mmCIF file of C-alpha atoms in Angstrom:
data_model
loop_
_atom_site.group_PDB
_atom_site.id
_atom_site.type_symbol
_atom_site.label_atom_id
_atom_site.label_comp_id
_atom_site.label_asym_id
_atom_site.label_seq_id
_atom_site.Cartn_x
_atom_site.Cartn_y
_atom_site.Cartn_z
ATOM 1 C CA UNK A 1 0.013 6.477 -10.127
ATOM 2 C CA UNK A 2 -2.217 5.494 -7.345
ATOM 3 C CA UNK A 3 -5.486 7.150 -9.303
ATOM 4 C CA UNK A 4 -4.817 4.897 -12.139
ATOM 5 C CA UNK A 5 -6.159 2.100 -10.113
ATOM 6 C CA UNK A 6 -9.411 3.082 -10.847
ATOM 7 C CA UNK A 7 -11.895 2.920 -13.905
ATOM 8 C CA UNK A 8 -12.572 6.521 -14.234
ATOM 9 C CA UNK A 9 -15.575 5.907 -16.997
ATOM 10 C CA UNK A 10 -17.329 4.087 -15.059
ATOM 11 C CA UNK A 11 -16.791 6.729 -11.994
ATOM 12 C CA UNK A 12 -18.305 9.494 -14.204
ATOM 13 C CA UNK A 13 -21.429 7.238 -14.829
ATOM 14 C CA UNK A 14 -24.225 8.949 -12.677
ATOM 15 C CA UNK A 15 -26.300 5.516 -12.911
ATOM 16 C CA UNK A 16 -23.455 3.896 -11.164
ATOM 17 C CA UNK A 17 -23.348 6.663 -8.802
ATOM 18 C CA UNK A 18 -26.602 7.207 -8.104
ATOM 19 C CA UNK A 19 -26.817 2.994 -7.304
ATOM 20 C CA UNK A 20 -23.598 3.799 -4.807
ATOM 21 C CA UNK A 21 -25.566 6.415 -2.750
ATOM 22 C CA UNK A 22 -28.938 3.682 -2.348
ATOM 23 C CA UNK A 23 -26.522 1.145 -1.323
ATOM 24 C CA UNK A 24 -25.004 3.510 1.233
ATOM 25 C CA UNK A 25 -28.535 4.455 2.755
ATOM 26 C CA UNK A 26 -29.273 0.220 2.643
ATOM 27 C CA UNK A 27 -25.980 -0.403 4.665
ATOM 28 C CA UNK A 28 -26.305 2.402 7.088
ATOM 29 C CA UNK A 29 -27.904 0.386 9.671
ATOM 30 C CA UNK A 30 -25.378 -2.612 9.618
ATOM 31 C CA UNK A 31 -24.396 -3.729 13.165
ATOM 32 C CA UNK A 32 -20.343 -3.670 12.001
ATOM 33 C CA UNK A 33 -21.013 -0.192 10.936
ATOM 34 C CA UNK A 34 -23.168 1.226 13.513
ATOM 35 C CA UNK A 35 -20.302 2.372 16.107
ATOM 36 C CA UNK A 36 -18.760 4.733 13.588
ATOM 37 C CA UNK A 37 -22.021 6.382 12.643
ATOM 38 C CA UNK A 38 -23.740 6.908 16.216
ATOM 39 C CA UNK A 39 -21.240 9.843 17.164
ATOM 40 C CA UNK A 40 -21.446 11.761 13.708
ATOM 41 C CA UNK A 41 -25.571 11.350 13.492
ATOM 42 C CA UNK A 42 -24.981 12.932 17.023
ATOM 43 C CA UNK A 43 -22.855 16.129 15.887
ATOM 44 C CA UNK A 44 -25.124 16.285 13.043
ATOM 45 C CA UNK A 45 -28.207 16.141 14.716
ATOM 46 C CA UNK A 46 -26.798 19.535 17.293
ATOM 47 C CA UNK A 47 -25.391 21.489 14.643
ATOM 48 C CA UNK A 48 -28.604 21.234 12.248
ATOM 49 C CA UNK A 49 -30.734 22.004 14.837
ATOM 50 C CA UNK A 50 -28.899 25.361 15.042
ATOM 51 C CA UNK A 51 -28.552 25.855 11.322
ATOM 52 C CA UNK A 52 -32.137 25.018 11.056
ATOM 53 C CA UNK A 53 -32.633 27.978 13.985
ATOM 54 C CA UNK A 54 -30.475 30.311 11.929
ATOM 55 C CA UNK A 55 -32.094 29.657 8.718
ATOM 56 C CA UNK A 56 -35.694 30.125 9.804
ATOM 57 C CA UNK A 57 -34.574 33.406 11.499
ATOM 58 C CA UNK A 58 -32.638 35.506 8.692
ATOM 59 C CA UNK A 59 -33.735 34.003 6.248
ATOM 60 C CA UNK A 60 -36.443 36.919 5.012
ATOM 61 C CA UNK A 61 -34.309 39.915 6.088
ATOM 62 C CA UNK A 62 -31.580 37.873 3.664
ATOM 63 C CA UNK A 63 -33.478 37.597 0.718
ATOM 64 C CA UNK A 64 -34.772 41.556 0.869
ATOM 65 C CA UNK A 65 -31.720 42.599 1.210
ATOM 66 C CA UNK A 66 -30.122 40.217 -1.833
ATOM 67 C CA UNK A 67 -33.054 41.088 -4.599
ATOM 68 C CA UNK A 68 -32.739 44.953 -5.421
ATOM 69 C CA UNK A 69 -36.263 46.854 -5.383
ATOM 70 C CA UNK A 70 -35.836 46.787 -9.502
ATOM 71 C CA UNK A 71 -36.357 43.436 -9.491
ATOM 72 C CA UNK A 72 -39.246 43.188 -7.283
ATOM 73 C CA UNK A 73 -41.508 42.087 -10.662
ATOM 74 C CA UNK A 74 -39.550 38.869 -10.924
ATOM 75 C CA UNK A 75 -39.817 38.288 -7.052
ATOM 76 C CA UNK A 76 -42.153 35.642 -7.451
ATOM 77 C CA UNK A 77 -39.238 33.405 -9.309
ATOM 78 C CA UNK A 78 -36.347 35.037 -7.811
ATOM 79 C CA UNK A 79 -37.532 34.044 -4.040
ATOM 80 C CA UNK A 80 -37.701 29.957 -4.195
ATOM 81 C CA UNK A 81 -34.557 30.477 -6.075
ATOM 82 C CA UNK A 82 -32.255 32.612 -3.822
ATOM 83 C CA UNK A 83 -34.152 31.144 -1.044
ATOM 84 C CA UNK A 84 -32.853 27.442 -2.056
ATOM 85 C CA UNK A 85 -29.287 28.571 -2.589
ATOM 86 C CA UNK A 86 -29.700 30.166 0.858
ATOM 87 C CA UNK A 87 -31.462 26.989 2.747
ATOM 88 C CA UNK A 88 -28.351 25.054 0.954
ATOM 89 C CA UNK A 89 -25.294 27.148 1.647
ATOM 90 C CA UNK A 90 -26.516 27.652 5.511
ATOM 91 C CA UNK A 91 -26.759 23.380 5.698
ATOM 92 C CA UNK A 92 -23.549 23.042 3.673
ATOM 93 C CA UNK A 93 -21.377 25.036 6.026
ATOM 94 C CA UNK A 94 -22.531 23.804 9.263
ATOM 95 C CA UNK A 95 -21.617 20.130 7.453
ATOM 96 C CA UNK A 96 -18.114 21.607 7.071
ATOM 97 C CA UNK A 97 -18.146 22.221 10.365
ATOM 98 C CA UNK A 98 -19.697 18.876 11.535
ATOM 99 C CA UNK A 99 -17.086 17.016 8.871
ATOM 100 C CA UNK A 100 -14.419 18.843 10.585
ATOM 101 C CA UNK A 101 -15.644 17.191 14.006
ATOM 102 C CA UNK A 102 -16.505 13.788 12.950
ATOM 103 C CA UNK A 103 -13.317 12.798 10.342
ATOM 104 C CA UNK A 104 -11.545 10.516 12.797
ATOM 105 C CA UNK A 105 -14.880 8.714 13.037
ATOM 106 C CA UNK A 106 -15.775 8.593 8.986
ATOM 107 C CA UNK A 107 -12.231 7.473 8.488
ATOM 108 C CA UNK A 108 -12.903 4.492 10.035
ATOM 109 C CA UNK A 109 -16.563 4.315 8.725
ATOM 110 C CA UNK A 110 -15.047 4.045 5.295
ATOM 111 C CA UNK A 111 -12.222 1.504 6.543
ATOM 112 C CA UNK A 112 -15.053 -1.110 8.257
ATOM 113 C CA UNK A 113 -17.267 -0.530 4.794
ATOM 114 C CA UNK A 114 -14.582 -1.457 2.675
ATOM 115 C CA UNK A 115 -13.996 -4.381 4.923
ATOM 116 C CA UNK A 116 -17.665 -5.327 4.964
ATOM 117 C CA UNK A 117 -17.442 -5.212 1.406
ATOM 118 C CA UNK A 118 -14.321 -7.245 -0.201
ATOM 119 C CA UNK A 119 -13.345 -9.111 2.989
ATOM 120 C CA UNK A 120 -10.035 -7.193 3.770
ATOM 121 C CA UNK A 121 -9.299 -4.201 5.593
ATOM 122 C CA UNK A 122 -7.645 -1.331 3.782
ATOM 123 C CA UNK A 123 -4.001 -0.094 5.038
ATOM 124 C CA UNK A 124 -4.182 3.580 6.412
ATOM 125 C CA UNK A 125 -0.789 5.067 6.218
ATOM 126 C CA UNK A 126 -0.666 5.115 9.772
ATOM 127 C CA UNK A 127 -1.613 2.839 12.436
ATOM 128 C CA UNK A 128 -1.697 5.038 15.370
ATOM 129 C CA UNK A 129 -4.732 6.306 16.655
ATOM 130 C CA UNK A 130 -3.169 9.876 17.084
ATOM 131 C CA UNK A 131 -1.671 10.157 13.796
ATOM 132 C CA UNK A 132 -4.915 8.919 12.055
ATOM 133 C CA UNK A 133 -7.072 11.538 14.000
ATOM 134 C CA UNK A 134 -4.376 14.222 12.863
ATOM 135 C CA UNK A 135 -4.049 13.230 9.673
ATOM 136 C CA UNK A 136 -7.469 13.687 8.859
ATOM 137 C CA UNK A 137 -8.085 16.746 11.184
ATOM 138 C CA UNK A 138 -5.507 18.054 8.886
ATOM 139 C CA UNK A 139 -6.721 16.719 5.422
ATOM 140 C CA UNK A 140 -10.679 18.568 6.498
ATOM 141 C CA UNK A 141 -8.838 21.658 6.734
ATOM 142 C CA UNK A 142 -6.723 21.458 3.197
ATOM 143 C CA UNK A 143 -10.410 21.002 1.858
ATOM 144 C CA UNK A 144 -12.303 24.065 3.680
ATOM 145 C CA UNK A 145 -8.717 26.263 2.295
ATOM 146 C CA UNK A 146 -10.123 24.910 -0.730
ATOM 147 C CA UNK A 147 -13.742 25.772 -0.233
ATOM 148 C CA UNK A 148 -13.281 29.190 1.551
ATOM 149 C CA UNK A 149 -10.784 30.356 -1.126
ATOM 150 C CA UNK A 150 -13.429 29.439 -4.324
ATOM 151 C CA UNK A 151 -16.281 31.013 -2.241
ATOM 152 C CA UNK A 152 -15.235 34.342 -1.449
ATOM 153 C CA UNK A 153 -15.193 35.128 -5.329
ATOM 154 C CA UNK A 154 -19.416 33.468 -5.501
ATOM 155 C CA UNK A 155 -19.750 35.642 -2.655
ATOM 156 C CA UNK A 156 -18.786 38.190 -3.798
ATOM 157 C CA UNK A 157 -20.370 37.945 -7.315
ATOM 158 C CA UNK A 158 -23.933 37.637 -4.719
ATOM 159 C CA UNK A 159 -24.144 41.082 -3.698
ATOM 160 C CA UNK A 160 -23.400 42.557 -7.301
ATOM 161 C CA UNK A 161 -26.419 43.975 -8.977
ATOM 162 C CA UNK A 162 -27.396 42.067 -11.753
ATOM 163 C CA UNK A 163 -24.326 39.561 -11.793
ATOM 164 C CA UNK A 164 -26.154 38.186 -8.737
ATOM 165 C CA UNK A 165 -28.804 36.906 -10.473
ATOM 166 C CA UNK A 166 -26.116 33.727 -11.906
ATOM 167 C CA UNK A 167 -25.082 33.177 -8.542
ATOM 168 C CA UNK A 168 -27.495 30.845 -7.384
ATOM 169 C CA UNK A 169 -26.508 28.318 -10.183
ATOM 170 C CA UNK A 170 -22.997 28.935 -9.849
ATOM 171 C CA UNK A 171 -23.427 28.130 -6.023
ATOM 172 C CA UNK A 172 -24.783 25.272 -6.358
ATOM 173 C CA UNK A 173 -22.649 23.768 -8.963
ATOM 174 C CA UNK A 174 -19.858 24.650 -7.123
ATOM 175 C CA UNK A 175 -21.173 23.244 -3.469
ATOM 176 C CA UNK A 176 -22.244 19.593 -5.461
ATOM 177 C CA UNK A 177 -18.824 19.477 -6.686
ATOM 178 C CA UNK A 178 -17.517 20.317 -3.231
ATOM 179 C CA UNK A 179 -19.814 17.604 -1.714
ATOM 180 C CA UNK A 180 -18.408 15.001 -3.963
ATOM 181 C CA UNK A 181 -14.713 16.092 -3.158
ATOM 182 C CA UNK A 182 -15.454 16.267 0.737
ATOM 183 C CA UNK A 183 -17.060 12.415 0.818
ATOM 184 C CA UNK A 184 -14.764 10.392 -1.471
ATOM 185 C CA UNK A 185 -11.664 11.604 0.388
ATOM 186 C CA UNK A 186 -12.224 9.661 3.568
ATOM 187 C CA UNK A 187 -12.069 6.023 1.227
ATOM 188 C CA UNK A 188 -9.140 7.583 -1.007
ATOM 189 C CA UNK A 189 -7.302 8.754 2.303
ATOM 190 C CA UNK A 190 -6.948 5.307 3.281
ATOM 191 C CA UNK A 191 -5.004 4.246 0.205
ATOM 192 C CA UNK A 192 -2.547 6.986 1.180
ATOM 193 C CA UNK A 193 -4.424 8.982 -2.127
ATOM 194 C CA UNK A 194 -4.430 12.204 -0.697
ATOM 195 C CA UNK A 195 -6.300 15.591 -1.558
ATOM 196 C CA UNK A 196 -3.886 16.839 -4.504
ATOM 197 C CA UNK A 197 -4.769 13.514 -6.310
ATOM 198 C CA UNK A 198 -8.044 13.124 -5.282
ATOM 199 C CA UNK A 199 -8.618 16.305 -7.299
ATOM 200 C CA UNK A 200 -6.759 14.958 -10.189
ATOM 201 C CA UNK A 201 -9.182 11.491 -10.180
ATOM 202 C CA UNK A 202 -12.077 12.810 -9.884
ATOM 203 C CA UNK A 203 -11.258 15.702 -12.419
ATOM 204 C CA UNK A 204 -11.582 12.865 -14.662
ATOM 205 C CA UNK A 205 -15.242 11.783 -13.636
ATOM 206 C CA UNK A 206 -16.553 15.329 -13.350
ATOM 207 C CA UNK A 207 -20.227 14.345 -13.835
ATOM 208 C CA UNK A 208 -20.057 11.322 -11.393
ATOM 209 C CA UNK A 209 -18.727 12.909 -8.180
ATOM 210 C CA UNK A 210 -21.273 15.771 -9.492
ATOM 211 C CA UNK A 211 -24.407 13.344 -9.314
ATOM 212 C CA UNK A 212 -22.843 12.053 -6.051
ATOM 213 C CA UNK A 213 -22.256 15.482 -5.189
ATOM 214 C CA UNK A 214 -25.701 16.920 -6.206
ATOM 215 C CA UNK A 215 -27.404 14.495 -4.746
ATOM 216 C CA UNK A 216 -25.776 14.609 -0.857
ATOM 217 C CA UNK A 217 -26.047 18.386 -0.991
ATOM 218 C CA UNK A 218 -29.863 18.648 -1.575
ATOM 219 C CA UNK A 219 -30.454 15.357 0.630
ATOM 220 C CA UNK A 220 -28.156 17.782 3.567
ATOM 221 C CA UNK A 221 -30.869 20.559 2.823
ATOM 222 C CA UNK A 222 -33.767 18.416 3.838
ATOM 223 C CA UNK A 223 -34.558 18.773 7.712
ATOM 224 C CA UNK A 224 -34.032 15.407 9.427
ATOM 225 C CA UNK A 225 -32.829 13.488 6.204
ATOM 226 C CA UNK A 226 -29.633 15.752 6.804
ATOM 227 C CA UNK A 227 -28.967 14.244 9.972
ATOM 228 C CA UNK A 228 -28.625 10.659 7.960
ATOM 229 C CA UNK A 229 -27.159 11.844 5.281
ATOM 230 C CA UNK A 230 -23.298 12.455 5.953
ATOM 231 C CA UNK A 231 -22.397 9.023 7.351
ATOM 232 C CA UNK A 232 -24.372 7.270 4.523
ATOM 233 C CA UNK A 233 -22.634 9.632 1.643
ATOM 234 C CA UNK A 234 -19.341 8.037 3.214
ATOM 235 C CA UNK A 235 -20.582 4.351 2.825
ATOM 236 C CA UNK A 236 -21.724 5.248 -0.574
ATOM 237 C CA UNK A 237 -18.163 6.784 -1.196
ATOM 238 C CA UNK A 238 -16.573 4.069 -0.572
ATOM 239 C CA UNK A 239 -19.287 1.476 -2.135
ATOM 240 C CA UNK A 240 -18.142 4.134 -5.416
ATOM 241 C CA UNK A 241 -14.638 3.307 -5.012
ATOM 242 C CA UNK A 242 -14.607 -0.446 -4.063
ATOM 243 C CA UNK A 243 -16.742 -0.977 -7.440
ATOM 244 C CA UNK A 244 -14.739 0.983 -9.438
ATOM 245 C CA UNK A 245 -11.476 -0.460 -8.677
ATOM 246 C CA UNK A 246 -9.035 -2.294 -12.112
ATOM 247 C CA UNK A 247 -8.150 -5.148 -9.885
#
């Protein structure tokens, strides 16, 4: 199998992960690179500023009507909490939104980092332009059917007295994982692994693509940093992968 080209223990290590996403912020600003990052860093930049805009202006009449009146002793530690999960889940789905837009371009982010990195271009599938665009076009959507089928169920647990109070933590978990699964598939795509055994890899390095994960989704929920943040997470993808790799 293609996944078994990779050394899975040393994916899960978050050390090794953690180095992967400080290599991507160092390479960012490469001249090879730069091309492939100045369109995304400008659909991130217009889509944050709205999520920003939407944030600041439901945020309070959101967390009111989330925290029942019975639990208006614990509001003190109930606010920050909800409020982060909030802040987060706003930024995460205007990134699936800005992923969606920018693919083609992180595609061929993670191609030119590869080749920056070992010398020698990886081999998409396909080689035209139109059936690159579509295949990843296509491969963004398998993975927000993924996301929008495992979130209905947190949100639903959110507005259940009581229940709700786990659903911060369970949101989070769940968007870090995501966040890992969304950024590694652009490097894996162009081995021809696609989504099916992307899950199946990194199934086996649960707490590495969770550090990677983790680590992307809070960096998406800082104001400005967010607008870096995407485009380096792919670098550092493929930095995870390239390292990783038997041969």
């Amino acid at each position: 199998m293609a996944i078994d080209r990779y050394d899975t223990r040393k994916l899960n290590n978050p050390l090794y992960a953690l180095r992967c996403l400080w290599q991507g912020l160092v390479l960012l600003p490469r001249p090879t690179l730069r091309r492939f990052v100045l369109i995304p860093l400008a659909i991130n930049f217009l889509l944050y500023a709205g999520a920003f805009a939407l944030a600041s202006y439901y945020f309070a009449d959101f967390l009111a009507w989330l925290i029942p009146s019975w639990l208006d002793w614990l509001e003190w530690l109930l606010w920050p909490l909800f409020g982060l999960a909030f802040i987060l889940i706003t930024f995460f789905s205007f990134t699936l939104v800005a992923n969606l837009l920018a693919s083609p371009f992180y595609d061929k982010l993670a191609e030119r980092t590869e080749e920056l990195l070992t010398g020698v271009a990886p081999q998409p599938p396909e080689t035209s332009l139109t059936q690159a665009v579509m295949r990843e076009m296509g491969a963004e959507l398998r993975r927000l059917w993924y996301f929008v089928t495992r979130a209905i169920p947190l949100a639903v647990l959110s507005v259940i007295p009581g229940l709700n109070l786990a659903a911060p933590f369970l949101w989070l978990l769940f968007n870090a994982w995501f966040m890992g699964l969304e950024y590694t598939a652009y490097p894996l795509a162009n081995h021809g692994i696609l989504f099916p055994e992307q899950r199946r890899l990194l199934a086996r390095a649960r707490l590495g693509n969770l550090t990677l994960g983790g680590v992307v989704m809070f960096g998406i929920g800082v104001p400005l940093l967010n607008i870096l943040v995407p485009p380096a997470a792919v670098i550092a993808a493929t930095v995870y992968f390239v390292g990783a790799r038997k041969e």
